[in-house]
Amino acid sequence: MGSMGRQTRLPPVLDFSAFRGEDGPAKAEFLQRLGQACRDKGFFQLINHGVEPELQQKIFAAAKELFDLPMEEKLKARLTPATKGRGYETIGDQMLEPGSAPDTKEGIYLGDDLPADDPRVLKGEYGCGSNIYPACLGPQWHATCIEYLQTLKTLARDVMRALAAALAIGDDYFDQFTETDPVATLRLIHYPPTPTTSDKERGCGAHRDFGCITLLLQDQVGGLQVQDEETGEFLDIDPVPGAYVVNLGNLMARWTNHHYTSNTHRVLNYSPTDRYSIPFFYSGNANHVLDTIPGLEQRPQSVVARKYGPAIPREPYGPVSVTDFLRDQFVRSYARAQEYRPKAVEV
């Protein structure tokens, strides 16, 4: 297929100022393109989103400062089952693509910094706890991460309103999900160059995101790819300076009964340069119960045929809490990496 055909299959770059502005035709065109992108691949890039370039530069600097530390310092903040989803993970800790090798990336999980006596922490709510990071980085490093996290929460709420508007279910449909103690995770990630000696090595294995929406800030190295499900081909998502790559996760696909899709993507950093990315995972209220949105009970026929075959009817999903849905997916991805490791090197 020629370059023009390939270009039309790439996730679009959308101008968010059209949704926030007062120009009716521009907003209508934005919502039409947004809805199509969410039905097609569940991916789009967002510009004019309102996040200041200076803050983006600060969070990239924070990521590099963390990953430049000696390993013994980073391991002082190690992610473990007891750290409530917070802390540092080494290369190989996670395996997102079954049948591949564990991911060749290192990262850290951060979120709202809640004290041990916070009611949500005491109840053991998903994603709630205190941040864990190398103490040598100092409080200003942590303050930068929290400033960025709070800024992205605001952007995520606006994106959710746009997603509702594109579904024609009312801009405020998701407000209860987004405005009451929403769970959000900030992840700083470093990808060394991906080895090319094995077809199983991945910076980040092919997977679909677990949560509701992801807002990804990527550097200019490249390597992010999204799959075209009709052809199986992986398409490069070329970096647009300052833009956010927005993709929908499995939670949103389930909630909308696949009227919106969650698509397979991966990272292959074949460049000789280290790659840094800052994904922000937005999961909303952990206690919210997901049930099929009224009016979306009929699953799109194209999805039914592609996933199950045209002769198999599919009923809408039953209710499930955000916590139960996410915990199951998160645990399975780390269990795969543990099973892959030879018994002799287990610690």
Coordinates of C-alpha atoms in Angstrom, one line a residue:
M1 CA 0.0 0.0 0.0
G2 CA 1.3 3.5 -0.9
S3 CA 2.3 6.1 1.7
M4 CA -1.1 7.9 1.3
G5 CA -3.1 4.8 2.2
R6 CA -0.8 4.1 5.1
Q7 CA -1.2 7.7 6.3
T8 CA -5.0 7.5 6.3
R9 CA -4.7 4.4 8.6
L10 CA -2.6 6.3 11.2
P11 CA -4.3 7.7 14.3
P12 CA -5.3 11.3 13.6
V13 CA -3.8 14.5 15.2
L14 CA -6.7 16.4 16.8
D15 CA -6.8 20.0 17.9
F16 CA -8.4 20.1 21.4
S17 CA -9.1 23.8 21.3
A18 CA -11.9 23.0 18.8
F19 CA -13.7 21.1 21.6
R20 CA -13.1 23.8 24.2
G21 CA -13.9 26.7 21.9
E22 CA -17.2 28.4 20.8
D23 CA -17.0 27.5 17.1
G24 CA -19.9 25.1 16.6
P25 CA -18.8 23.7 13.2
A26 CA -15.2 23.2 14.3
K27 CA -16.4 21.4 17.5
A28 CA -18.7 19.2 15.4
E29 CA -15.9 18.2 13.0
F30 CA -13.6 17.5 16.0
L31 CA -16.2 15.2 17.6
Q32 CA -16.8 13.4 14.3
R33 CA -13.0 12.7 13.9
L34 CA -12.6 11.8 17.6
G35 CA -15.5 9.3 17.4
Q36 CA -14.1 7.7 14.3
A37 CA -10.6 7.4 15.9
C38 CA -12.1 5.8 19.0
R39 CA -14.1 3.3 16.9
D40 CA -11.2 2.5 14.6
K41 CA -8.0 2.1 16.7
G42 CA -8.8 3.8 20.0
F43 CA -5.8 6.0 19.4
F44 CA -5.3 9.7 18.5
Q45 CA -2.8 12.5 19.2
L46 CA -3.9 15.7 20.9
I47 CA -2.5 19.1 20.4
N48 CA -3.4 22.5 21.9
H49 CA -4.3 20.6 25.1
G50 CA -3.3 23.4 27.5
V51 CA -0.4 21.6 29.3
E52 CA 2.5 24.0 29.4
P53 CA 5.7 23.0 27.5
E54 CA 7.8 24.0 30.6
L55 CA 6.0 21.5 32.7
Q56 CA 6.5 18.8 30.1
Q57 CA 10.2 19.6 30.0
K58 CA 10.3 19.4 33.8
I59 CA 8.8 15.9 34.0
F60 CA 11.2 14.6 31.3
A61 CA 14.1 16.0 33.3
A62 CA 12.7 14.3 36.4
A63 CA 12.6 11.0 34.6
K64 CA 16.2 11.3 33.4
E65 CA 17.3 12.2 36.9
L66 CA 15.7 9.1 38.3
F67 CA 17.0 6.7 35.7
D68 CA 20.6 8.1 35.9
L69 CA 20.8 7.0 39.5
P70 CA 22.9 4.0 40.5
M71 CA 20.9 0.8 40.7
E72 CA 21.4 0.5 44.4
E73 CA 19.6 3.8 44.9
K74 CA 16.7 2.9 42.6
L75 CA 16.2 -0.4 44.3
K76 CA 15.6 1.3 47.6
A77 CA 12.2 2.2 46.1
R78 CA 11.5 -1.2 44.7
L79 CA 7.9 -2.1 43.6
T80 CA 6.6 -5.0 45.7
P81 CA 3.2 -6.5 46.5
A82 CA 3.3 -4.5 49.8
T83 CA 3.9 -1.1 48.2
K84 CA 0.3 -0.8 46.9
G85 CA 1.2 -0.3 43.2
R86 CA 3.9 2.3 43.9
G87 CA 7.6 2.2 43.4
Y88 CA 10.5 1.3 41.0
E89 CA 10.5 -1.7 38.6
T90 CA 13.6 -3.0 37.0
I91 CA 14.1 -4.2 33.4
G92 CA 12.3 -7.5 33.0
D93 CA 9.8 -7.1 35.9
Q94 CA 6.8 -7.0 33.6
M95 CA 5.8 -9.1 30.6
L96 CA 2.9 -7.6 28.7
E97 CA 3.0 -9.8 25.6
P98 CA 2.4 -13.5 26.3
G99 CA 5.0 -15.6 24.5
S100 CA 7.6 -12.9 24.2
A101 CA 10.4 -12.1 26.6
P102 CA 9.9 -9.8 29.6
D103 CA 9.9 -6.1 28.7
T104 CA 13.2 -4.3 28.4
K105 CA 12.2 -1.2 30.2
E106 CA 12.5 0.3 33.7
G107 CA 10.0 2.6 35.3
I108 CA 8.4 4.0 38.4
Y109 CA 4.8 4.1 39.5
L110 CA 3.5 7.3 41.2
G111 CA 0.1 8.6 42.2
D112 CA -1.7 10.8 44.7
D113 CA 0.5 10.7 47.8
L114 CA -1.9 9.5 50.5
P115 CA -0.9 9.0 54.1
A116 CA -1.3 5.6 55.8
D117 CA -4.3 6.8 57.8
D118 CA -6.2 8.1 54.7
P119 CA -9.6 6.3 54.6
R120 CA -9.0 5.0 51.1
V121 CA -5.7 3.5 52.2
L122 CA -7.1 1.9 55.3
K123 CA -9.9 0.3 53.2
G124 CA -7.3 -1.0 50.7
E125 CA -8.8 0.7 47.7
Y126 CA -7.0 0.0 44.4
G127 CA -4.1 2.4 43.6
C128 CA -4.2 4.2 46.9
G129 CA -1.1 4.6 49.0
S130 CA 2.0 6.7 49.6
N131 CA 4.6 7.3 46.9
I132 CA 7.9 5.5 47.1
Y133 CA 10.9 7.0 45.4
P134 CA 14.7 7.2 46.0
A135 CA 15.1 9.7 48.9
C136 CA 18.2 11.1 47.3
L137 CA 16.1 12.8 44.6
G138 CA 14.6 15.2 47.3
P139 CA 11.2 16.7 47.8
Q140 CA 11.3 19.0 44.8
W141 CA 11.6 16.0 42.5
H142 CA 8.5 14.6 44.0
A143 CA 6.7 18.0 43.9
T144 CA 7.3 18.2 40.1
C145 CA 5.8 14.7 39.7
I146 CA 2.7 15.7 41.7
E147 CA 2.3 19.0 39.8
Y148 CA 2.3 17.1 36.5
L149 CA -0.1 14.4 37.9
Q150 CA -2.6 17.0 39.0
T151 CA -2.4 18.8 35.6
L152 CA -3.0 15.6 33.7
K153 CA -6.0 14.8 35.9
T154 CA -7.6 18.0 34.7
L155 CA -6.9 17.2 31.1
A156 CA -8.1 13.7 31.5
R157 CA -11.5 14.9 32.8
D158 CA -11.9 17.1 29.8
V159 CA -10.9 14.3 27.4
M160 CA -13.6 12.1 29.1
R161 CA -16.2 14.8 28.4
A162 CA -15.2 14.9 24.8
L163 CA -15.4 11.1 24.6
A164 CA -18.9 11.2 26.0
A165 CA -19.9 14.0 23.5
A166 CA -18.6 11.9 20.6
L167 CA -20.8 9.0 21.8
A168 CA -23.8 11.4 21.9
I169 CA -24.6 10.4 25.5
G170 CA -24.2 13.8 27.0
D171 CA -20.9 15.6 27.8
D172 CA -21.4 15.0 31.6
Y173 CA -22.1 11.2 31.4
F174 CA -18.7 10.3 32.9
D175 CA -18.6 13.1 35.5
Q176 CA -19.5 10.9 38.4
F177 CA -16.7 8.5 37.4
T178 CA -14.1 11.3 37.0
E179 CA -15.0 13.8 39.8
T180 CA -15.1 11.5 43.0
D181 CA -11.6 10.4 44.1
P182 CA -10.4 9.4 40.6
V183 CA -7.5 7.0 40.6
A184 CA -4.7 8.0 38.3
T185 CA -1.2 6.6 37.9
L186 CA 1.9 8.5 36.6
R187 CA 4.6 6.3 35.2
L188 CA 8.1 7.4 34.2
I189 CA 9.7 4.9 31.8
H190 CA 13.1 4.5 30.3
Y191 CA 13.7 2.2 27.3
P192 CA 17.3 1.3 26.5
P193 CA 17.8 0.3 22.8
T194 CA 15.8 -2.9 22.1
P195 CA 18.1 -5.8 21.2
T196 CA 17.7 -6.9 17.6
T197 CA 19.2 -10.4 18.1
S198 CA 15.9 -12.0 19.1
D199 CA 12.4 -11.7 17.7
K200 CA 11.0 -12.0 21.2
E201 CA 12.7 -8.9 22.7
R202 CA 10.4 -5.9 23.2
G203 CA 10.9 -2.5 24.9
C204 CA 7.3 -3.0 25.8
G205 CA 5.4 -6.1 24.5
A206 CA 2.3 -5.9 22.4
H207 CA -0.7 -5.3 24.7
R208 CA -3.9 -3.3 25.3
D209 CA -3.9 -0.9 28.2
F210 CA -5.9 -2.0 31.2
G211 CA -7.7 1.2 32.3
C212 CA -9.9 3.9 30.9
I213 CA -7.7 6.3 29.0
T214 CA -3.9 6.8 28.7
L215 CA -2.3 10.2 28.0
L216 CA 1.2 9.5 26.8
L217 CA 4.0 12.1 26.5
Q218 CA 6.7 10.6 24.3
D219 CA 10.1 12.0 23.4
Q220 CA 11.4 12.4 19.8
V221 CA 13.1 9.0 19.6
G222 CA 10.1 7.1 18.4
G223 CA 9.4 3.4 18.6
L224 CA 5.7 3.4 19.6
Q225 CA 3.6 1.3 17.2
V226 CA -0.2 0.6 17.0
Q227 CA -1.6 -2.4 15.3
D228 CA -4.0 -2.2 12.3
E229 CA -6.3 -5.0 13.3
E230 CA -7.5 -5.6 9.7
T231 CA -4.0 -6.2 8.3
G232 CA -2.1 -7.1 11.5
E233 CA 0.5 -4.5 10.5
F234 CA 2.1 -2.4 13.2
L235 CA 2.1 1.3 12.3
D236 CA 4.6 3.8 13.7
I237 CA 3.1 6.7 15.7
D238 CA 5.6 9.4 14.9
P239 CA 6.2 11.8 17.7
V240 CA 4.5 15.2 17.4
P241 CA 6.4 17.7 19.7
G242 CA 4.3 18.5 22.8
A243 CA 1.4 16.3 21.7
Y244 CA -0.3 13.6 23.8
V245 CA -0.9 10.2 22.4
V246 CA -4.3 9.3 23.8
N247 CA -5.5 5.7 23.7
L248 CA -8.4 3.9 25.2
G249 CA -8.0 0.9 27.5
N250 CA -9.9 -2.3 28.1
L251 CA -12.0 -0.7 30.8
M252 CA -13.4 1.9 28.3
A253 CA -13.9 -0.8 25.6
R254 CA -15.9 -3.0 28.0
W255 CA -17.9 0.0 29.3
T256 CA -19.0 1.0 25.8
N257 CA -19.6 -2.6 24.7
H258 CA -16.9 -2.1 22.1
H259 CA -18.4 0.9 20.4
Y260 CA -15.0 2.3 21.4
T261 CA -12.1 0.0 21.0
S262 CA -8.9 -0.7 22.9
N263 CA -6.1 -1.6 20.5
T264 CA -2.8 -3.5 20.6
H265 CA 0.4 -1.4 20.7
R266 CA 4.0 -1.9 21.6
V267 CA 7.4 -0.2 21.8
L268 CA 10.4 -1.3 19.8
N269 CA 13.3 1.1 20.4
Y270 CA 15.7 0.1 17.6
S271 CA 17.4 3.4 17.7
P272 CA 20.9 3.7 19.3
T273 CA 19.4 6.3 21.7
D274 CA 17.7 5.8 25.1
R275 CA 13.9 6.5 24.9
Y276 CA 11.9 8.2 27.7
S277 CA 8.1 8.3 27.9
I278 CA 5.7 9.6 30.5
P279 CA 2.4 7.7 30.4
F280 CA -0.5 8.8 32.6
F281 CA -3.1 6.1 33.2
Y282 CA -6.6 7.4 34.2
S283 CA -8.9 4.9 35.8
G284 CA -11.5 7.0 37.5
N285 CA -13.3 6.2 40.7
A286 CA -12.1 2.8 42.0
N287 CA -15.5 2.0 43.5
H288 CA -17.5 2.8 40.4
V289 CA -19.4 -0.1 38.9
L290 CA -19.1 -0.5 35.2
D291 CA -22.2 -1.6 33.4
T292 CA -23.0 -1.3 29.7
I293 CA -24.0 2.3 28.8
P294 CA -27.7 2.6 28.0
G295 CA -28.1 2.7 24.2
L296 CA -25.0 0.7 23.5
E297 CA -26.3 -2.7 24.4
Q298 CA -26.0 -3.9 20.7
R299 CA -22.4 -4.6 20.0
P300 CA -21.1 -3.3 16.6
Q301 CA -21.4 -6.0 14.1
S302 CA -17.9 -5.4 12.8
V303 CA -16.5 -6.1 16.2
V304 CA -18.6 -9.3 16.6
A305 CA -17.5 -10.6 13.3
R306 CA -13.8 -9.8 13.8
K307 CA -13.6 -11.2 17.3
Y308 CA -16.1 -14.0 17.4
G309 CA -17.4 -14.8 14.0
P310 CA -20.7 -13.6 12.5
A311 CA -22.8 -16.5 13.8
I312 CA -22.1 -16.0 17.5
P313 CA -24.3 -13.5 19.3
R314 CA -22.8 -11.6 22.2
E315 CA -24.7 -10.2 25.2
P316 CA -23.7 -7.0 26.9
Y317 CA -21.2 -7.4 29.8
G318 CA -22.4 -7.7 33.3
P319 CA -21.4 -5.2 36.0
V320 CA -17.9 -5.2 37.5
S321 CA -16.2 -2.7 39.8
V322 CA -13.2 -0.7 38.5
T323 CA -11.1 -2.1 41.3
D324 CA -11.8 -5.8 40.4
F325 CA -11.4 -5.3 36.7
L326 CA -8.0 -3.5 37.0
R327 CA -6.5 -5.6 39.7
D328 CA -7.0 -8.8 37.7
Q329 CA -5.3 -7.4 34.6
F330 CA -2.4 -5.8 36.5
V331 CA -1.6 -9.0 38.4
R332 CA -1.6 -11.2 35.3
S333 CA 1.0 -9.1 33.5
Y334 CA 3.5 -9.4 36.4
A335 CA 2.8 -13.1 36.9
R336 CA 3.8 -13.8 33.3
A337 CA 7.2 -12.3 33.9
Q338 CA 7.7 -14.3 37.1
E339 CA 6.8 -17.6 35.3
Y340 CA 9.2 -16.8 32.5
R341 CA 12.3 -16.4 34.8
P342 CA 14.4 -19.5 35.3
K343 CA 14.0 -20.9 38.8
A344 CA 17.7 -20.6 39.4
V345 CA 17.7 -16.8 39.3
E346 CA 14.5 -16.2 41.3
V347 CA 15.0 -14.1 44.4

